[in-house]
Coordinates of C-alpha atoms in Angstrom, one line a residue:
Chain F
M1 CA 30.7 -48.8 -55.0
N2 CA 33.9 -46.6 -56.4
L3 CA 32.0 -44.0 -56.0
V4 CA 32.6 -43.8 -52.0
H5 CA 36.2 -42.9 -53.0
G6 CA 35.7 -41.6 -56.6
P7 CA 35.5 -38.0 -57.8
F8 CA 31.8 -37.7 -56.6
A9 CA 33.4 -38.4 -52.7
A10 CA 35.4 -35.5 -53.5
W11 CA 32.8 -33.7 -54.7
V12 CA 30.1 -34.3 -52.1
L13 CA 33.1 -33.4 -49.5
T14 CA 33.8 -30.3 -50.9
L15 CA 30.0 -29.4 -51.1
S16 CA 29.7 -30.6 -47.6
L17 CA 32.8 -28.0 -46.6
A18 CA 31.1 -25.2 -48.6
A19 CA 28.1 -25.5 -47.2
T20 CA 29.4 -26.0 -43.9
A21 CA 31.2 -22.7 -44.3
A22 CA 28.4 -20.2 -45.9
L23 CA 26.1 -21.2 -43.0
A24 CA 29.0 -20.5 -40.4
V25 CA 29.1 -16.9 -42.5
V26 CA 25.9 -16.2 -41.9
V27 CA 25.5 -17.4 -38.2
L28 CA 29.0 -15.3 -37.9
A29 CA 26.6 -12.3 -40.1
A30 CA 23.5 -13.0 -38.0
R31 CA 25.2 -12.7 -34.3
G32 CA 27.3 -10.0 -35.2
E33 CA 24.2 -7.8 -36.4
T34 CA 22.4 -8.9 -33.4
A35 CA 25.5 -7.5 -31.1
R36 CA 25.4 -4.5 -33.2
R37 CA 21.9 -3.6 -32.7
R38 CA 22.7 -4.6 -29.2
R39 CA 24.9 -1.8 -28.9
R40 CA 23.5 0.8 -30.8
A41 CA 20.0 -0.1 -28.8
A42 CA 22.4 0.8 -25.6
V43 CA 23.9 3.8 -26.6
D44 CA 20.0 5.4 -27.7
I45 CA 19.0 4.3 -24.1
A46 CA 22.2 6.0 -23.0
K47 CA 20.9 8.8 -24.5
A48 CA 17.6 9.1 -23.8
W49 CA 18.2 8.1 -20.1
P50 CA 19.0 11.7 -18.9
L51 CA 15.9 13.0 -20.9
V52 CA 13.8 10.6 -18.7
L53 CA 14.6 11.7 -15.4
A54 CA 14.6 15.1 -16.9
I55 CA 10.5 14.5 -17.6
T56 CA 10.1 12.7 -14.4
D57 CA 11.3 15.7 -12.9
G58 CA 8.5 18.3 -14.6
A59 CA 11.0 19.7 -17.4
F60 CA 10.3 20.2 -20.3
V61 CA 11.5 18.0 -23.1
A62 CA 11.1 18.2 -26.4
P63 CA 11.3 14.9 -28.7
P64 CA 15.0 14.2 -29.6
A65 CA 15.4 14.8 -33.5
D66 CA 17.1 11.6 -34.0
P67 CA 14.5 8.8 -34.2
R68 CA 16.2 6.2 -32.8
V69 CA 16.3 7.9 -29.5
A70 CA 13.2 9.3 -29.6
R71 CA 11.4 5.9 -29.5
A72 CA 14.3 5.0 -27.5
L73 CA 13.1 7.6 -25.3
G74 CA 9.3 7.3 -25.9
L75 CA 9.7 3.3 -24.6
R76 CA 11.6 4.2 -21.9
V77 CA 9.4 6.5 -20.7
A78 CA 6.3 4.4 -21.2
L79 CA 7.4 1.5 -19.0
L80 CA 8.7 3.7 -16.5
A81 CA 5.2 4.9 -15.8
H82 CA 3.5 2.2 -14.7
Q83 CA 6.3 1.9 -11.8
L84 CA 5.5 5.5 -10.7
R85 CA 2.9 7.2 -8.6
G86 CA 2.5 10.6 -7.5
D87 CA 4.2 13.6 -8.9
D88 CA 6.7 12.0 -11.0
R89 CA 3.8 10.0 -12.1
E90 CA 1.8 13.0 -13.6
N91 CA 5.3 14.1 -15.7
V92 CA 5.4 11.0 -17.3
A93 CA 1.5 10.8 -18.3
A94 CA 1.3 14.6 -19.3
W95 CA 4.8 14.2 -21.2
L96 CA 3.7 10.7 -23.1
T97 CA -0.2 12.8 -24.3
R98 CA 1.6 16.2 -25.0
N99 CA 3.9 14.3 -27.6
G100 CA 0.9 12.1 -29.5
Y101 CA 1.7 9.1 -27.8
R102 CA -2.1 8.5 -26.4
E103 CA -3.4 9.2 -30.1
V104 CA -1.4 6.2 -30.6
A105 CA -2.2 4.4 -27.7
E106 CA -5.4 4.7 -28.6
A107 CA -5.4 3.4 -32.7
Q108 CA -3.5 0.4 -31.2
M109 CA -6.4 -0.4 -28.9
R110 CA -8.5 0.0 -32.0
S111 CA -6.4 -2.4 -33.9
R112 CA -7.5 -6.1 -35.3
R113 CA -4.7 -8.1 -33.3
A114 CA -4.9 -8.6 -29.8
A115 CA -1.4 -8.3 -29.4
V116 CA -1.6 -4.9 -30.4
R117 CA -4.4 -4.0 -28.4
A118 CA -3.1 -5.5 -25.7
R119 CA 0.1 -3.0 -25.7
G120 CA -2.2 -0.2 -26.7
L121 CA -4.0 -0.4 -23.6
E122 CA -0.9 -0.8 -21.7
L123 CA 0.8 2.6 -23.3
Y124 CA -3.0 4.4 -22.6
L125 CA -2.6 3.7 -19.3
A126 CA 0.5 5.4 -19.2
S127 CA -0.2 8.1 -20.8
V128 CA -3.7 8.7 -18.6
G129 CA -1.9 9.3 -14.9
S130 CA -4.2 9.8 -12.5
E131 CA -7.5 10.3 -14.8
P132 CA -10.0 7.7 -14.8
P133 CA -9.1 5.2 -17.7
E134 CA -12.2 5.5 -19.8
R135 CA -10.8 4.1 -22.8
A136 CA -9.4 1.3 -21.0
V137 CA -13.3 0.0 -20.1
D138 CA -14.3 -0.1 -23.4
L139 CA -12.2 -3.5 -23.8
L140 CA -13.6 -5.1 -20.5
S141 CA -16.1 -6.6 -23.3
D142 CA -13.1 -7.4 -25.8
R143 CA -13.3 -10.5 -28.1
D144 CA -10.2 -11.3 -27.2
A145 CA -9.9 -12.8 -23.5
R146 CA -6.4 -11.7 -22.9
V147 CA -7.3 -8.3 -23.2
R148 CA -10.3 -8.6 -21.2
V149 CA -7.8 -9.9 -18.2
A150 CA -5.7 -7.1 -19.1
A151 CA -8.1 -4.1 -19.4
V152 CA -8.8 -5.5 -15.6
R153 CA -5.9 -5.1 -14.4
A154 CA -4.5 -2.2 -16.2
I155 CA -7.6 -0.2 -14.3
G156 CA -6.8 -1.6 -10.8
A157 CA -3.3 -0.6 -11.8
S158 CA -4.5 3.0 -12.4
G159 CA -5.2 3.4 -8.9
S160 CA -8.5 5.0 -10.1
T161 CA -11.6 3.8 -8.8
A162 CA -14.0 5.5 -10.6
H163 CA -13.8 2.0 -13.0
I164 CA -14.7 -0.4 -10.2
P165 CA -18.5 -0.7 -11.1
E166 CA -18.1 -1.4 -14.6
L167 CA -15.0 -4.2 -13.1
I168 CA -17.3 -5.9 -10.9
H169 CA -20.7 -5.7 -13.4
A170 CA -17.9 -7.1 -16.1
V171 CA -17.7 -10.8 -14.5
S172 CA -21.4 -10.7 -14.7
S173 CA -21.4 -11.1 -19.1
R174 CA -22.6 -14.1 -20.4
R175 CA -20.3 -13.8 -24.1
R176 CA -17.6 -12.2 -22.4
P177 CA -17.2 -12.5 -18.8
V178 CA -13.7 -11.7 -17.1
P179 CA -13.0 -14.0 -13.7
P180 CA -13.6 -13.3 -10.5
G181 CA -10.1 -13.4 -8.7
A182 CA -8.8 -10.9 -11.6
V183 CA -11.6 -8.1 -10.6
L184 CA -11.2 -8.8 -7.2
M185 CA -7.4 -8.3 -7.8
A186 CA -8.0 -5.0 -9.3
V187 CA -9.7 -4.0 -7.0
V188 CA -8.0 -4.5 -3.8
N189 CA -5.0 -2.9 -6.3
A190 CA -7.3 0.3 -7.0
A191 CA -7.6 0.6 -3.3
P192 CA -11.3 2.6 -2.9
R193 CA -11.1 4.1 0.8
S194 CA -14.9 3.6 1.1
A195 CA -17.3 1.1 0.1
D196 CA -19.8 3.2 -1.8
V197 CA -17.9 2.2 -5.2
L198 CA -18.6 -1.2 -4.1
R199 CA -22.4 -0.5 -3.3
P200 CA -23.4 -1.8 -7.2
G201 CA -21.4 -5.3 -6.7
F202 CA -23.4 -5.8 -3.5
Q203 CA -26.9 -5.4 -5.2
S204 CA -26.1 -7.1 -8.1
A205 CA -28.3 -11.1 -9.2
D206 CA -24.8 -12.4 -9.7
S207 CA -23.5 -15.1 -6.6
R208 CA -20.0 -14.6 -8.0
A209 CA -20.3 -10.5 -8.4
V210 CA -21.8 -10.0 -4.7
L211 CA -18.6 -12.5 -3.3
L212 CA -15.8 -10.9 -4.9
T213 CA -17.4 -7.6 -3.5
I214 CA -17.7 -9.1 -0.2
E215 CA -14.4 -10.3 -0.5
A216 CA -13.1 -6.8 -1.6
A217 CA -14.2 -5.0 1.2
H218 CA -13.1 -8.0 3.5
R219 CA -9.3 -7.5 2.3
L220 CA -9.7 -4.0 1.8
G221 CA -11.1 -3.3 6.2
L222 CA -14.0 -1.6 4.8
A223 CA -16.1 -1.6 8.0
D224 CA -18.5 1.2 6.5
A225 CA -19.7 -1.8 4.2
A226 CA -20.8 -4.0 6.9
L227 CA -24.3 -3.3 6.3
D228 CA -24.4 -4.2 3.0
V229 CA -22.8 -7.5 3.7
Q230 CA -24.9 -8.2 6.3
R231 CA -27.9 -7.7 3.7
V232 CA -26.8 -9.5 1.8
A233 CA -26.4 -12.4 4.0
S234 CA -29.7 -12.7 5.3
R235 CA -31.3 -13.3 1.9
A236 CA -33.4 -15.6 1.0
A237 CA -31.4 -17.6 -1.3
V238 CA -27.7 -16.5 -0.4
R239 CA -25.4 -19.2 -1.6
S240 CA -23.5 -20.7 1.4
D241 CA -19.7 -19.6 -0.2
V242 CA -21.4 -15.7 -0.4
A243 CA -22.9 -16.1 3.6
L244 CA -19.8 -17.6 4.9
S245 CA -17.5 -14.6 3.6
A246 CA -20.3 -12.3 4.6
R247 CA -19.6 -13.5 8.4
R248 CA -16.1 -13.5 8.0
A249 CA -16.2 -10.2 6.7
L250 CA -18.5 -9.2 9.6
E251 CA -15.8 -10.4 12.0
A252 CA -13.3 -8.9 10.4
F253 CA -15.0 -5.6 10.6
G254 CA -15.8 -6.4 14.6
R255 CA -19.6 -6.6 13.7
E256 CA -20.8 -8.6 16.6
D257 CA -24.2 -7.3 16.6
L258 CA -24.6 -7.8 13.1
L259 CA -23.6 -11.6 13.5
R260 CA -25.5 -11.5 16.4
A261 CA -28.7 -10.5 14.0
L262 CA -27.8 -13.1 11.1
A263 CA -27.8 -16.3 13.4
Q264 CA -31.1 -15.1 16.0
A265 CA -33.0 -14.2 12.1
D266 CA -32.2 -17.6 11.0
P267 CA -29.7 -19.9 13.1
R268 CA -29.7 -23.2 9.6
R269 CA -28.7 -20.6 7.4
P270 CA -25.2 -20.8 5.9
G271 CA -22.6 -19.7 7.6
A272 CA -24.0 -18.9 10.9
P273 CA -21.8 -20.4 14.1
G274 CA -22.0 -24.4 14.0
V275 CA -24.1 -24.4 10.3
S276 CA -21.5 -25.4 7.5
G277 CA -21.9 -27.4 4.4
E278 CA -23.7 -26.3 0.4
A279 CA -26.1 -24.9 0.3
Chain Z
M1 CA 24.4 14.5 3.2
A2 CA 24.4 10.8 3.9
R3 CA 25.4 7.6 1.7
V4 CA 23.0 5.3 0.2
M5 CA 23.0 2.0 -0.8
V6 CA 20.3 1.1 -3.4
V7 CA 19.7 -2.3 -3.9
E8 CA 17.6 -2.9 -6.9
D9 CA 18.2 -5.1 -9.7
D10 CA 15.5 -3.3 -12.0
P11 CA 18.0 -0.6 -14.1
D12 CA 15.4 1.8 -14.3
I13 CA 13.9 1.6 -11.0
A14 CA 17.5 2.4 -9.8
L15 CA 18.8 4.7 -11.9
L16 CA 15.5 6.9 -11.0
I17 CA 16.0 6.4 -7.4
A18 CA 19.8 7.6 -8.0
H19 CA 19.2 10.3 -9.5
K20 CA 16.1 11.7 -7.4
L21 CA 18.5 10.9 -4.2
R22 CA 21.5 12.5 -5.7
S23 CA 19.4 15.5 -6.5
A24 CA 18.3 15.9 -2.8
G25 CA 22.3 15.8 -2.2
H26 CA 22.6 12.4 -1.2
E27 CA 25.5 9.9 -1.9
V28 CA 24.4 7.6 -3.7
A29 CA 25.8 3.6 -4.4
V30 CA 23.7 0.7 -6.4
V31 CA 24.1 -3.1 -6.6
G32 CA 22.0 -5.1 -8.4
D33 CA 22.5 -8.4 -6.8
G34 CA 21.9 -10.0 -3.4
A35 CA 25.0 -11.4 -2.7
A36 CA 27.2 -8.4 -4.0
A37 CA 24.9 -5.8 -1.9
I38 CA 26.1 -8.1 0.9
V39 CA 29.5 -7.3 0.4
A40 CA 29.1 -3.9 -0.6
I41 CA 27.4 -3.0 2.5
R42 CA 29.8 -4.3 4.6
S43 CA 32.7 -3.1 3.1
S44 CA 31.1 0.0 2.6
H45 CA 28.9 0.8 5.7
P46 CA 26.0 2.7 4.4
D47 CA 23.9 5.7 6.5
L48 CA 21.0 4.0 5.0
I49 CA 20.1 1.0 2.7
I50 CA 16.7 1.1 -0.2
L51 CA 16.5 -2.2 -0.1
D52 CA 13.9 -4.6 -2.8
W53 CA 12.8 -7.5 -2.0
M54 CA 13.1 -9.8 -4.9
L55 CA 16.7 -10.3 -6.0
P56 CA 19.3 -12.0 -8.2
G57 CA 20.8 -14.2 -5.5
L58 CA 20.1 -13.5 -2.1
N59 CA 16.8 -11.8 -1.0
G60 CA 15.8 -8.9 0.2
I61 CA 14.4 -10.5 3.5
E62 CA 17.3 -12.8 3.6
I63 CA 19.7 -9.4 2.7
A64 CA 17.7 -7.2 6.0
T65 CA 18.6 -10.5 8.5
A66 CA 22.3 -11.2 7.4
V67 CA 22.4 -6.5 8.4
R68 CA 20.7 -6.6 11.9
A69 CA 22.5 -10.2 12.8
D70 CA 25.7 -7.9 12.0
D71 CA 27.0 -5.8 15.5
D72 CA 29.1 -3.3 12.8
L73 CA 25.0 -3.0 10.7
Q74 CA 22.1 -3.2 13.0
G75 CA 21.9 0.1 13.6
T76 CA 21.6 1.1 9.7
P77 CA 18.1 2.4 8.6
I78 CA 16.4 -0.2 6.0
L79 CA 13.8 1.2 3.5
M80 CA 12.1 -1.8 1.5
L81 CA 10.6 -1.2 -1.6
T82 CA 8.9 -3.8 -3.4
A83 CA 6.1 -4.8 -5.3
K84 CA 5.1 -7.6 -2.3
A85 CA 2.2 -5.4 -1.3
Q86 CA 0.0 -8.4 1.0
D87 CA 0.0 -7.2 4.6
A88 CA 1.7 -10.4 5.3
D89 CA 4.6 -9.4 3.2
V90 CA 4.7 -6.1 5.0
E91 CA 4.5 -8.0 8.0
R92 CA 7.9 -10.3 7.4
G93 CA 9.2 -7.5 6.0
F94 CA 9.5 -5.6 9.6
A95 CA 10.2 -8.6 11.2
A96 CA 13.2 -9.5 9.3
G97 CA 14.1 -5.9 10.2
A98 CA 13.3 -3.4 7.8
D99 CA 12.3 0.2 9.7
D100 CA 10.0 1.4 6.4
Y101 CA 8.6 -0.4 3.7
L102 CA 7.3 1.2 0.6
Q103 CA 5.5 0.0 -2.1
K104 CA 5.5 0.0 -5.8
P105 CA 4.4 1.2 -7.8
F106 CA 5.8 4.4 -5.9
S107 CA 6.7 8.6 -6.0
P108 CA 10.3 8.9 -5.8
R109 CA 9.1 12.2 -3.8
E110 CA 7.6 10.3 -1.3
L111 CA 10.7 7.8 -0.9
V112 CA 12.7 10.9 -0.9
A113 CA 11.1 11.9 2.3
R114 CA 11.0 9.0 3.5
V115 CA 14.7 8.6 3.4
E116 CA 15.0 11.7 4.9
R117 CA 12.9 10.7 7.6
L118 CA 14.6 7.7 8.6
L119 CA 18.3 9.4 8.6
A120 CA 16.8 12.4 10.4
R121 CA 15.4 9.7 13.2
R122 CA 19.2 7.9 13.3
R123 CA 20.8 10.7 13.7
P124 CA 22.1 12.0 17.4

């Protein structure tokens, strides 16, 4: 019992104070280091920014000799690329490609780690500019679902319409499908000006792919898809949600003639006026 | 030369826009917060406002509405620059008082061209 007030207590108290002091020193040192790194990063970014602006203007900019500033420059340029269109985007993409960032991105896209593959995809996309992002298509069948969705989003955000058929096809994959909603958003973002690139979607045997294709044509106002939409709605085994979506699209396109033709062909078809419910 | 106020909370985008507009010969002020933007707009009476939608404090729609409700500012051209891309968003932007609407990702060259057009329209 005397231990509570004896030399042992003093020893425990001393030990506690020493441990607390040591912990405080460690915490303060860690905070100091974090603050120092932040300040250093801010200085690196400040040095890189004039170069970033020069790159967007299309000026020749050699990578800085200081590796930290060079890293800050590459990161800023890659991040900014996703916010840009037009000449500035092309200038940024050309600089990234010229300075080896595309090779880095393609190597990252082959990584075993999903997070690295996704990061590589973003960098790859920054470096391709308005070129069709060929290599991103490979990741539509990636073993990781998050990488597949990242690839869908990236292809849509690239503004390239060349790979819309592959995007729509990816919905129908048995082993590695992508969500139809993500593909719909990507197609809308890619914003094709004609229904030509959507044709494979209308011809798909998968109702999910057909449905998202109709929705995309509708949202994009692609009236040249009207006949494809009507053909889909005329199929004998059309699903009710597909038929309803087709009808809404034809209404939006102002194609009363095609709507009438549909109703005359089969007045009891789902989506026809006065007919609702499940197939 | 015109005085342009850029209300944008992404510092990278704000720096880029400011650089492009300065290169085109304009004087540029940047504000990254909605509430601070209202104060800055009322005190400096810019010739044109470039307005992001999603901002800390007041959002771009609220700022546009406040500018249009202010007798001293209601003629100031507003260009909305935002990632909001749905048709309904565009309609809402114009309904709040925007004179032009540009979606992100954007072409800085197109942005500058639109700024020049709005400024030219404003001049007598």
